[in-house]
PDB file of C-alpha atoms in Angstrom:
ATOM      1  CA  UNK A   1      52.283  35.262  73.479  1.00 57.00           C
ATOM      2  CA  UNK A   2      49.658  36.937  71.104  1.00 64.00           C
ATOM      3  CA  UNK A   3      50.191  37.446  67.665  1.00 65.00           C
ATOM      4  CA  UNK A   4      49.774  41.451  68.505  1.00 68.00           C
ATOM      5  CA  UNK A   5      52.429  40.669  71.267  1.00 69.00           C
ATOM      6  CA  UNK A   6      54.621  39.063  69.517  1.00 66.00           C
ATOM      7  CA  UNK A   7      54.088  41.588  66.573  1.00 66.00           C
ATOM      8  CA  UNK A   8      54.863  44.564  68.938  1.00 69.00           C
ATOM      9  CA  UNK A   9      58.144  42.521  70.719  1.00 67.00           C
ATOM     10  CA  UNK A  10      59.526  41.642  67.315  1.00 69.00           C
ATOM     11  CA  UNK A  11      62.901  43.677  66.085  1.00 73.00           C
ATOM     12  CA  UNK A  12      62.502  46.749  64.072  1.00 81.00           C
ATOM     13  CA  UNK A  13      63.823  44.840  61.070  1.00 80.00           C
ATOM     14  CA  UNK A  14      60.993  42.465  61.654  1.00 79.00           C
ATOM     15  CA  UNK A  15      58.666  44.724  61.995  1.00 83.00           C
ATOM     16  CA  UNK A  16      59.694  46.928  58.847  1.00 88.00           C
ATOM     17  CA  UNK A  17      58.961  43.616  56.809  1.00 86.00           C
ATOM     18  CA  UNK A  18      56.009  42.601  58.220  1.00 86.00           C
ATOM     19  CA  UNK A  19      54.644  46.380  57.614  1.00 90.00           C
ATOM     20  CA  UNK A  20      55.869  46.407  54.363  1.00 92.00           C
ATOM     21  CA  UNK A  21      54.134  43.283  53.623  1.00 92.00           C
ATOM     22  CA  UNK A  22      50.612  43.825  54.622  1.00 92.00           C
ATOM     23  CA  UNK A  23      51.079  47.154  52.738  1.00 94.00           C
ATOM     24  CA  UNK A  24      51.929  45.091  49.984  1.00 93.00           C
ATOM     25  CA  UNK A  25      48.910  42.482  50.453  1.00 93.00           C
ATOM     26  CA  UNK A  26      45.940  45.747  50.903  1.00 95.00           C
ATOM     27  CA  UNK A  27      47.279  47.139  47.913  1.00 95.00           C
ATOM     28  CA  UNK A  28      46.876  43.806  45.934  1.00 95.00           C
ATOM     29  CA  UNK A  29      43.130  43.336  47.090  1.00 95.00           C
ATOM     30  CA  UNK A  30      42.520  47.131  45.659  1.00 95.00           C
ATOM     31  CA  UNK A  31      43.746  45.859  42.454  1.00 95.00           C
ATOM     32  CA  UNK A  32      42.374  42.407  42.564  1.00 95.00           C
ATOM     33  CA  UNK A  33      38.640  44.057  43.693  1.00 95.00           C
ATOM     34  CA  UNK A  34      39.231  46.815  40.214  1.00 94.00           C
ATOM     35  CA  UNK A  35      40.771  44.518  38.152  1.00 94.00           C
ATOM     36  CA  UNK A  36      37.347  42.271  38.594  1.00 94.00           C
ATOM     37  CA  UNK A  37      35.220  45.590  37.984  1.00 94.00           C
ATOM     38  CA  UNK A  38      37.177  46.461  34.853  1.00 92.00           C
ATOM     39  CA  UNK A  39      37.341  42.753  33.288  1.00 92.00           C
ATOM     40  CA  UNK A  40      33.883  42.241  33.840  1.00 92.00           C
ATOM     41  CA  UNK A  41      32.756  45.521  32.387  1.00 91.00           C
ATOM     42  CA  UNK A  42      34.684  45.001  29.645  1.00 91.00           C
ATOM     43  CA  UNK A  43      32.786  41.293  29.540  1.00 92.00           C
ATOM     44  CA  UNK A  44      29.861  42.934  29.514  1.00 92.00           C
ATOM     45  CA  UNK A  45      30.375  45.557  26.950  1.00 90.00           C
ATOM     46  CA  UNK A  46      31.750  43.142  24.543  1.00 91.00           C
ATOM     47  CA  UNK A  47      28.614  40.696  24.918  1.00 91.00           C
ATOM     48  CA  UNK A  48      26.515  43.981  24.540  1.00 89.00           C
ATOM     49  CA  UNK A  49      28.248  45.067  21.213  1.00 90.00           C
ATOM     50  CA  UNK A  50      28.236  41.787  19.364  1.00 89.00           C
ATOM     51  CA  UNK A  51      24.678  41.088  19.732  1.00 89.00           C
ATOM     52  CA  UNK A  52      24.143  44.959  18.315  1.00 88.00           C
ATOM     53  CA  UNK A  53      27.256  44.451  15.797  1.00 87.00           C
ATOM     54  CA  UNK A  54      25.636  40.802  14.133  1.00 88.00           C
ATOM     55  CA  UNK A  55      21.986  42.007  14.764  1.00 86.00           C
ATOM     56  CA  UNK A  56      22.465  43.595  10.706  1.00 82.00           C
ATOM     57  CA  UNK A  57      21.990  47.046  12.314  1.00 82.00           C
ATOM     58  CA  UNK A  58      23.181  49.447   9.493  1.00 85.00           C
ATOM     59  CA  UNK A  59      26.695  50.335  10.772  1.00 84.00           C
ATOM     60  CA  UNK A  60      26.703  54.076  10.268  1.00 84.00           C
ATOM     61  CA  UNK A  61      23.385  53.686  12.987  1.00 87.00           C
ATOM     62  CA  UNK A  62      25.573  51.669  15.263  1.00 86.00           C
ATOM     63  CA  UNK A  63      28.577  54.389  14.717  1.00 85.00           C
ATOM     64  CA  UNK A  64      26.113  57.185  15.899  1.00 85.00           C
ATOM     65  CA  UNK A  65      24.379  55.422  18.361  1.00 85.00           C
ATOM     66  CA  UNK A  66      28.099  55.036  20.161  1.00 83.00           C
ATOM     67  CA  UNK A  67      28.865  57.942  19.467  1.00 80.00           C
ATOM     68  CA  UNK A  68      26.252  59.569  21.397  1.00 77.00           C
ATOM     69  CA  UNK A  69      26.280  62.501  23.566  1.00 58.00           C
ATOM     70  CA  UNK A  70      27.006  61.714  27.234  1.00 64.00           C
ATOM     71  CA  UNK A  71      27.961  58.124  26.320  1.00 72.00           C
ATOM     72  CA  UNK A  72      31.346  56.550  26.706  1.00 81.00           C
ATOM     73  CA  UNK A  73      32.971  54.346  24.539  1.00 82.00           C
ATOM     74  CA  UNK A  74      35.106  50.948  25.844  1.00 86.00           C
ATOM     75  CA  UNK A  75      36.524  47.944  24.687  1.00 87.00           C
ATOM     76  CA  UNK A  76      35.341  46.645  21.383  1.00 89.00           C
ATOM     77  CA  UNK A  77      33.547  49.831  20.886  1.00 89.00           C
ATOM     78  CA  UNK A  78      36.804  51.537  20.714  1.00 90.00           C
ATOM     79  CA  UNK A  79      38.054  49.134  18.324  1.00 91.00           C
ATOM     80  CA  UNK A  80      35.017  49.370  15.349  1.00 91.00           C
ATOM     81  CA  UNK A  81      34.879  53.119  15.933  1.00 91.00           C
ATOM     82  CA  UNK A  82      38.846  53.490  14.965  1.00 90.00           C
ATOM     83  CA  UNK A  83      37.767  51.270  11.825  1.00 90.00           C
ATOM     84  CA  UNK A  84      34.528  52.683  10.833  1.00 90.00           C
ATOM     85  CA  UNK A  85      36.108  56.094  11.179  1.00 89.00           C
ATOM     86  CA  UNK A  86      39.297  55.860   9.113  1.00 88.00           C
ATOM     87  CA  UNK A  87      37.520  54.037   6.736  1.00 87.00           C
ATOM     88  CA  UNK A  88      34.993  56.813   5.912  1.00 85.00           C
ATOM     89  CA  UNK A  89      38.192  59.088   5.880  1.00 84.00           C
ATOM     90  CA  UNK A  90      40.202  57.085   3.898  1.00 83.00           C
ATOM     91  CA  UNK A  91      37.150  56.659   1.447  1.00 81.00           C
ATOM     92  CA  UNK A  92      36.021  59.917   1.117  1.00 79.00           C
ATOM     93  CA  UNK A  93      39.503  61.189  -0.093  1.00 75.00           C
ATOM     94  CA  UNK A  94      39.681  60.858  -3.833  1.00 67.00           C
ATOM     95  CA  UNK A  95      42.302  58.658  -5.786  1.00 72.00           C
ATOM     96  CA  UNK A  96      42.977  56.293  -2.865  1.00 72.00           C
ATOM     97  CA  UNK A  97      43.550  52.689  -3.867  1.00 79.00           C
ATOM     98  CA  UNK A  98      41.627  50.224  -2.139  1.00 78.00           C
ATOM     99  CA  UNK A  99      44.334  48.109  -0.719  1.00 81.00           C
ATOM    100  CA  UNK A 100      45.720  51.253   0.739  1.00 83.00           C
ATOM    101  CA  UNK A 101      42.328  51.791   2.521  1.00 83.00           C
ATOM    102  CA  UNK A 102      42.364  48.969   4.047  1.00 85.00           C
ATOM    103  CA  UNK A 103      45.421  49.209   5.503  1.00 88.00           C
ATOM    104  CA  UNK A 104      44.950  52.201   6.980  1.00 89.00           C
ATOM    105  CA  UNK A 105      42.191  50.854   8.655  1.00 88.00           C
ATOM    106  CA  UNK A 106      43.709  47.498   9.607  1.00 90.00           C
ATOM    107  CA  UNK A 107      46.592  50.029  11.492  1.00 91.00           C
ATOM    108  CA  UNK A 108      43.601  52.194  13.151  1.00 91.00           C
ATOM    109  CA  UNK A 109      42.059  48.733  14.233  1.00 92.00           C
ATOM    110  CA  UNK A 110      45.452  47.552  15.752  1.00 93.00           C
ATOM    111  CA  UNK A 111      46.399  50.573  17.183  1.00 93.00           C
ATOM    112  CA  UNK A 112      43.153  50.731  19.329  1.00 91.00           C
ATOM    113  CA  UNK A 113      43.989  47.029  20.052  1.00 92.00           C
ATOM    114  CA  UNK A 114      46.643  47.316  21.697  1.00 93.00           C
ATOM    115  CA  UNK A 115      45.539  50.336  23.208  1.00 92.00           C
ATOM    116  CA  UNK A 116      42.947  48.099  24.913  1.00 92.00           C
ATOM    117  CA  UNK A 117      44.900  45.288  25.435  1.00 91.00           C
ATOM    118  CA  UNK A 118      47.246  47.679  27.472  1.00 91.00           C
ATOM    119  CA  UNK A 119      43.604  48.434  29.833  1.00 90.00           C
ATOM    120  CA  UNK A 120      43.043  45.069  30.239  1.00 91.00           C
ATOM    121  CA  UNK A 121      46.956  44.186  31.972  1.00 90.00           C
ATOM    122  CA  UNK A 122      47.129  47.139  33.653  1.00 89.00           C
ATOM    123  CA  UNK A 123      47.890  46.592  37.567  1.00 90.00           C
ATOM    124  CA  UNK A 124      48.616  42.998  36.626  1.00 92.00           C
ATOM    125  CA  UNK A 125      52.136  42.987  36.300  1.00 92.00           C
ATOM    126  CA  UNK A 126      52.333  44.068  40.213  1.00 93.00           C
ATOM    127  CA  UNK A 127      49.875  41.217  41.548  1.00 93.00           C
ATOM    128  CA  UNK A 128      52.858  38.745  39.423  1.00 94.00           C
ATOM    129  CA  UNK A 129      55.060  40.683  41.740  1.00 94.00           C
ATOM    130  CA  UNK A 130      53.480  40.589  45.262  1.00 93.00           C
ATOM    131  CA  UNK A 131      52.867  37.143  44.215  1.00 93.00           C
ATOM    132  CA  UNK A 132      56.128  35.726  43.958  1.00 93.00           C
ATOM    133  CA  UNK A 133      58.280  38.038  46.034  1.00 93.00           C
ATOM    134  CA  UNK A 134      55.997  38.074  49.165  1.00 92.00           C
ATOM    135  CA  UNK A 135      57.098  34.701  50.605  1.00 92.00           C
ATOM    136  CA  UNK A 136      60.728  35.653  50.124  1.00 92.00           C
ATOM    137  CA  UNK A 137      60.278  39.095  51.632  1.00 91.00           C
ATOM    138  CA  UNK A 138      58.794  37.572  54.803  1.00 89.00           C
ATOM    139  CA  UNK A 139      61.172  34.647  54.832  1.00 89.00           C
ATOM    140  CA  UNK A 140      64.277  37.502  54.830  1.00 87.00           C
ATOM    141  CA  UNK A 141      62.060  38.834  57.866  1.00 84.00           C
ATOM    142  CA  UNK A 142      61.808  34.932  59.702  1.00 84.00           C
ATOM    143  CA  UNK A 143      65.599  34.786  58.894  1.00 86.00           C
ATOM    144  CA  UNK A 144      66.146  37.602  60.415  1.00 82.00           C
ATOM    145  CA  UNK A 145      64.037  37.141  63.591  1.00 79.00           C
ATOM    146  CA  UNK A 146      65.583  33.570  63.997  1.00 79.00           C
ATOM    147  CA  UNK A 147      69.011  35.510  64.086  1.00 79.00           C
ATOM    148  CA  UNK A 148      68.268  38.170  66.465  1.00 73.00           C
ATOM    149  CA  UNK A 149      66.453  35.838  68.558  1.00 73.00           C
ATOM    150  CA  UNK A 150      70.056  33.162  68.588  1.00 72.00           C
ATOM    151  CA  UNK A 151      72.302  36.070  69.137  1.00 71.00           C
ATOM    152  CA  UNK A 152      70.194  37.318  72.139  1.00 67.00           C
ATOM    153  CA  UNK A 153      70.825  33.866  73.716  1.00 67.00           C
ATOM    154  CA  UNK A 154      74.412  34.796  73.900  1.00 65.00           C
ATOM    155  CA  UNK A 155      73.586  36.884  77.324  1.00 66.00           C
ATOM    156  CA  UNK A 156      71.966  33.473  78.641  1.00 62.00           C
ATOM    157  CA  UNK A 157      73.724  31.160  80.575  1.00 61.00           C
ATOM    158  CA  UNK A 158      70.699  28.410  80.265  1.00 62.00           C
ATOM    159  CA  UNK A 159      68.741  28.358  77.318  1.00 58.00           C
ATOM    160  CA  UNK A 160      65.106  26.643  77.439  1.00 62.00           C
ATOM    161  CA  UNK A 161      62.509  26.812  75.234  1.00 60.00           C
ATOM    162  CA  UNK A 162      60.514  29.068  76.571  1.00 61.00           C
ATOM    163  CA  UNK A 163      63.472  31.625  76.084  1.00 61.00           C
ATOM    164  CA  UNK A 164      63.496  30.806  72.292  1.00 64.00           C
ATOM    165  CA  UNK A 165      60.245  30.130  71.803  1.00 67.00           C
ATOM    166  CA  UNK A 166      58.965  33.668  71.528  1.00 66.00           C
ATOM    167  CA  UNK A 167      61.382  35.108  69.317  1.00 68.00           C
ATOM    168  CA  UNK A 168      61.300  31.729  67.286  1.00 75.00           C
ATOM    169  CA  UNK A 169      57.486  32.748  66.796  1.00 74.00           C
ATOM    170  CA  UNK A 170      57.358  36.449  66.295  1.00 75.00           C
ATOM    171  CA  UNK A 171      59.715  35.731  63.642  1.00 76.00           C
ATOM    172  CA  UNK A 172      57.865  32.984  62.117  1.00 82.00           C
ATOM    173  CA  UNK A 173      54.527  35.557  61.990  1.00 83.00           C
ATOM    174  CA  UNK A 174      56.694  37.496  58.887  1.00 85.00           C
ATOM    175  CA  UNK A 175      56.719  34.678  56.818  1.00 87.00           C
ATOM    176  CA  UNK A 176      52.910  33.690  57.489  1.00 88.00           C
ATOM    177  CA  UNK A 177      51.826  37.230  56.567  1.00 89.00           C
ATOM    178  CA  UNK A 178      54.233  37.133  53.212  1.00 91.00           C
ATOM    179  CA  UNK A 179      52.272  33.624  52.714  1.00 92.00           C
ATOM    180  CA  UNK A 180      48.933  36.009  53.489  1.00 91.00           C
ATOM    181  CA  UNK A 181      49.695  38.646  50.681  1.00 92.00           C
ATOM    182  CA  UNK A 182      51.334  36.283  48.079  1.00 93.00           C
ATOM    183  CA  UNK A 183      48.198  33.500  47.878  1.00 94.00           C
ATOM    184  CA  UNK A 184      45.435  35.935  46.724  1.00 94.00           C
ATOM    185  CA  UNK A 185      47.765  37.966  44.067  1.00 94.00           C
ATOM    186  CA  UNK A 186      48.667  35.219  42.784  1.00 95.00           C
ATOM    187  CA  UNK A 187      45.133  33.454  42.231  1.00 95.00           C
ATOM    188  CA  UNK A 188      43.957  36.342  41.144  1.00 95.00           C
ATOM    189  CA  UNK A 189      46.726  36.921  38.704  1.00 95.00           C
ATOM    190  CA  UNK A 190      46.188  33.664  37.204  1.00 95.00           C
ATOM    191  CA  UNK A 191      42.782  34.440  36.897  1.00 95.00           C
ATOM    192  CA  UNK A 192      42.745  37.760  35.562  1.00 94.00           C
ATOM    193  CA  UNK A 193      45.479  36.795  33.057  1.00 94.00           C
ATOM    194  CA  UNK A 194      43.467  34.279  31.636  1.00 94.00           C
ATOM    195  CA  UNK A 195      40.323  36.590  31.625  1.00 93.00           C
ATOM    196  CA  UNK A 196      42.367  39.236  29.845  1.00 93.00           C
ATOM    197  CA  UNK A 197      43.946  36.871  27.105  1.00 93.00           C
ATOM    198  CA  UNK A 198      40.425  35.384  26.655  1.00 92.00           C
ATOM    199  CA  UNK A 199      38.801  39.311  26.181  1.00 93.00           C
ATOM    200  CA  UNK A 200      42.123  40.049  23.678  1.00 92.00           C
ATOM    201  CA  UNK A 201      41.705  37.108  21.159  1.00 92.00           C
ATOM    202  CA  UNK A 202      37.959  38.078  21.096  1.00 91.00           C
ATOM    203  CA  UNK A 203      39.067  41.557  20.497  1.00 91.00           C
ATOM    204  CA  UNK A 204      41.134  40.556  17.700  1.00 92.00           C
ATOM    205  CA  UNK A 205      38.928  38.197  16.180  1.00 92.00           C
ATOM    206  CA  UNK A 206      36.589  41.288  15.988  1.00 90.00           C
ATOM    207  CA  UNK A 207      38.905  43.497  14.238  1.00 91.00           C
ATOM    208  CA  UNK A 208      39.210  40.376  11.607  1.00 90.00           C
ATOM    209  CA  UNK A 209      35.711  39.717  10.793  1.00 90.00           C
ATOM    210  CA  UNK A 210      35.311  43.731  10.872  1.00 89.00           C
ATOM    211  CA  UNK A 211      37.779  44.317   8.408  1.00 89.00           C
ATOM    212  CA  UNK A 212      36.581  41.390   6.204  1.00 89.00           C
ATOM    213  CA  UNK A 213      33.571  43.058   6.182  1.00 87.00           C
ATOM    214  CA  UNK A 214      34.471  46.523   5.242  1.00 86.00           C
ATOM    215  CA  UNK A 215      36.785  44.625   2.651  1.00 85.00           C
ATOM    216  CA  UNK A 216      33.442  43.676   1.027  1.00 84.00           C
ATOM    217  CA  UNK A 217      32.138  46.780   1.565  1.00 80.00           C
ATOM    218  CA  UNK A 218      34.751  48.751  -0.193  1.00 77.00           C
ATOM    219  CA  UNK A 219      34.614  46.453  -3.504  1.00 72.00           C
ATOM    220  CA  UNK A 220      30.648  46.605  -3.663  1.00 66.00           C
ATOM    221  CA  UNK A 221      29.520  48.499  -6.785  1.00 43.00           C
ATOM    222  CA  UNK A 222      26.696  48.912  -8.493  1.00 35.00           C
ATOM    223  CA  UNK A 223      25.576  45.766 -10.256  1.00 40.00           C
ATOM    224  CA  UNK A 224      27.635  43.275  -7.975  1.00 47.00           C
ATOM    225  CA  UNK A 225      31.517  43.063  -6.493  1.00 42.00           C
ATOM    226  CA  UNK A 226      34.458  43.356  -7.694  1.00 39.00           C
TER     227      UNK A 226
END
């Protein structure tokens, strides 16, 4: 009567689901465990950025200094360096209108936006999934169990407990592991979903203020703004 007895005793269809599910559940701690790295990288980064970004560092400086050999870009970087760069394109060509600039630049800005916004949900939509099909997947397999265990009684002229007992409990072992993988996906999902909205309006209220500021920028001439 140990859970690896029970586990080895159980039907095959049992034991496909139980398989299938504990697949399912390692699977969702590799994501939760990168997901964590990723979101708080991209924490970190962000943090980093801003305090460079609203330091008044000259932002052709702060262009190179990202830009720098060996160094990789992510996040918000991503998101000033698609501004900063088709604005100095879009400036440097001659008899472009100024609203047409910025446009151009808002688009660069929202492209990379959702670009990174993609980053951020990536793996999440299958923690939603293990989440809230696990505990039906390993109720089919308790179902299931239950049945094969009532039809083998069939062959027995006195049923006890004790004969139903261990099929009652192997089967009941599918549903506690789909209980197993679902619980952590979906606390994590919750968690990470909230992390990654959080990261995305910050990320967008970036690409605001940024293109406010290179609004100003474009209209600046010599003796005051336009």
């Amino acid at each position: 009567m140990s859970i690896l007895g029970l586990i080895a005793s159980a039907s095959l269809v049992v034991q496909i689901v139980m398989l299938l599910l504990l697949v399912a559940s390692v699977l969702s701690w590799v994501v939760i465990f990168q997901r964590a790295f990723v979101l708080k990288q991209a924490k970190k980064v962000r943090n980093a950025f801003e305090d460079q970004f609203w330091s008044g560092i000259d932002l052709s400086k702060l262009y190179k200094k990202l830009n720098q050999e060996g160094r990789r870009v992510e996040g918000v970087e991503n998101i000033f360096i698609a501004g900063i760069k088709e604005f100095t394109r879009l400036r440097q060509s001659q008899h472009v209108d100024p609203d047409a600039v910025m446009e151009g630049v808002q688009r660069s800005m929202r492209v990379a936006l959702y670009r990174e916004e993609e980053k951020l949900d990536k793996h999440l939509g299958f923690l939603a999934t293990v989440g809230s099909t696990s505990p039906y997947v390993g109720l089919f397999g308790t179902v299931w169990g239950i049945m094969h265990s009532f039809i083998g009684l069939a062959d027995v002229q006195q049923a006890t407990l004790a004969t139903v007992a261990p099929g009652i409990a192997e089967a009941l072992i599918a549903t506690a592991i789909g209980l197993f993988a679902a619980i952590p996906a979906v606390i994590a999902y919750n968690r990470f979903s909230a992390a990654s909205e959080s990261l995305a309006a910050g990320y967008d209220n970036f690409s605001d203020e940024f293109s406010s500021i290179l609004h100003r920028k474009l209209h600046v001439r010599e003796g005051g703004v336009a």
